[in-house]
Amino acid sequence: MKPFPIILAAGKGTRMRSNLPKVLHSVGGKPMLQHVVDACKALGADRLAIIYGHGGEHVQSALNDEAIQWVEQAEQKGTGHAVAQANTVIEDDDHVVVAYGDVPLIEAKTLKRLLQTLQQADLGVLTTILDNPTGYGRIVRNDAGKVVRIVEEKDANEATRKINEVNTGFIAAKGKDLKRWLANLSDDNAQGEYYLTDCIEMAANEGQVDAVVCANPLEVTGVNNRIQQAQLERAYQWQQVEALMIEGATLADPARVDIRGEVSVGQDVFIDVNTLFIGQVELGDNVTIESGCVITDSQIAANSRIKANSVLEKARIGENVDVGPFARIRPEADIRDNAKIGNFVEVKKSVIGQGSKVSHLSYIGDTIMGSNVNVGAGTITCNYDGVNKHITEIGDNVFIGSTSQLIAPVKVEDNATIGAGSTITKDAPEGELTLARPKQVTLAGWKRPVKNK
Ligand code: UD1
Ligand code: CA
């Protein structure tokens, strides 16, 4: 079998009321069209076609992928007309599956079931059952239960409109058959469009049409406006958090965690409310994420605790580390095992060695810090001279007194102590106390000024 997905994405999406083409609007932080492409690629398809129209350049640059064959539909004359634009790229022995760029929750396993109908049938159609089928094409079956045609709402009589099995739009057919049927479509119908759905009757007349019924209507729901987008977003989020709970995470409230990317969890992870995960995030066993954190593209190893309102991006957090509350851990921060990053601390492109502590109100950037260092409150690494960034090196067992400034490039050697309030511009030698601050003076007999009368 040679699966060849064709994704329709030419519609304007007027009801989104947006400058962005509809199919580039996101669900779970990923463009809807990308969701569909990903599901199609999971079929093992090495090529797929996207039928584009409105906002074509925009769509093409957002989905830069060698496997995609871009096919323009300059004028939107119906779903059949859209698929027919791909005529020249459909090969006779392709097993074509038609999908939709605005139906983001479609799953590869459903598309696979649809393609499998071609083992015995000439055409497979994906249907679903709706309490309110208004607006959809209705699935008409004969007395033997076989699908014989699809009738669009606008072309349907009252009896047909009562049918609540509807067309999702997804079909599968062999390339050779599909091209023949598409060539025979007419626009003689209520909407003056070339209906892809008319292929179903042609296939039924020639041979066999099999229906696959999708049990979850949300999986095949298309987005026309931002309300539907929000409904699918919630459904998608529920799927994501369900997967985490199955893996052994406790979520204080699954409705108050959002995942825009992929999160993997070990056992006994606890995630408190109002946490947002973006990109690729890994959480080891027994990790706790307190309320209000935003965690992007980061790895957090076992037994670590990210306290309330911390923001992490492209960070590596070792085992048994405490971060926050109110910490900001920026790209290329590498916080090693047993370290502690406290409140109002920002760390960027730095190694914080094993067991080291930066507990209060600090900025650590472009720093390589050894193990068991204690950085006093308010300490700043001055890594930027206005033009270039420079490195601060801090050895093992260093103690840095509060509110010190380390003017990079500079090195503080192992076991050194820096007196509080120092501005360190030269290397501080191993094992010694270094301080750089004016001597304390007391002016004997000095009096406070008094207010003028
Ligand atoms: C279509 C089906 C209907 C089904 C419904 C499911 C036909 C004739 N009808 O109806 O049976 O119940 O979908 O949602 O197929 N598109 C193009 N080019 C076009 C026309 C459409 O790319 O010329 C794309 C749209 O962007 C959209 C999709 O095809 O993503 C469906 O088009 P739409 O007009 O929404 O289909 P319906 O008429 O609602
Ligand atoms: Ca239409």
Coordinates of C-alpha atoms and ligand atoms in Angstrom, one line a residue, residues 78-79 152 154 191 193 195, ligand 2:
G78 CA -15.8 23.1 -4.0
T79 CA -14.2 20.1 -2.3
E152 CA -25.6 17.9 1.2
K154 CA -28.8 22.2 0.9
Q191 CA -24.4 25.5 -4.3
E193 CA -19.9 23.6 -6.5
Y195 CA -18.8 18.2 -4.6
Ligands
CA2 CA -19.1 24.9 1.2

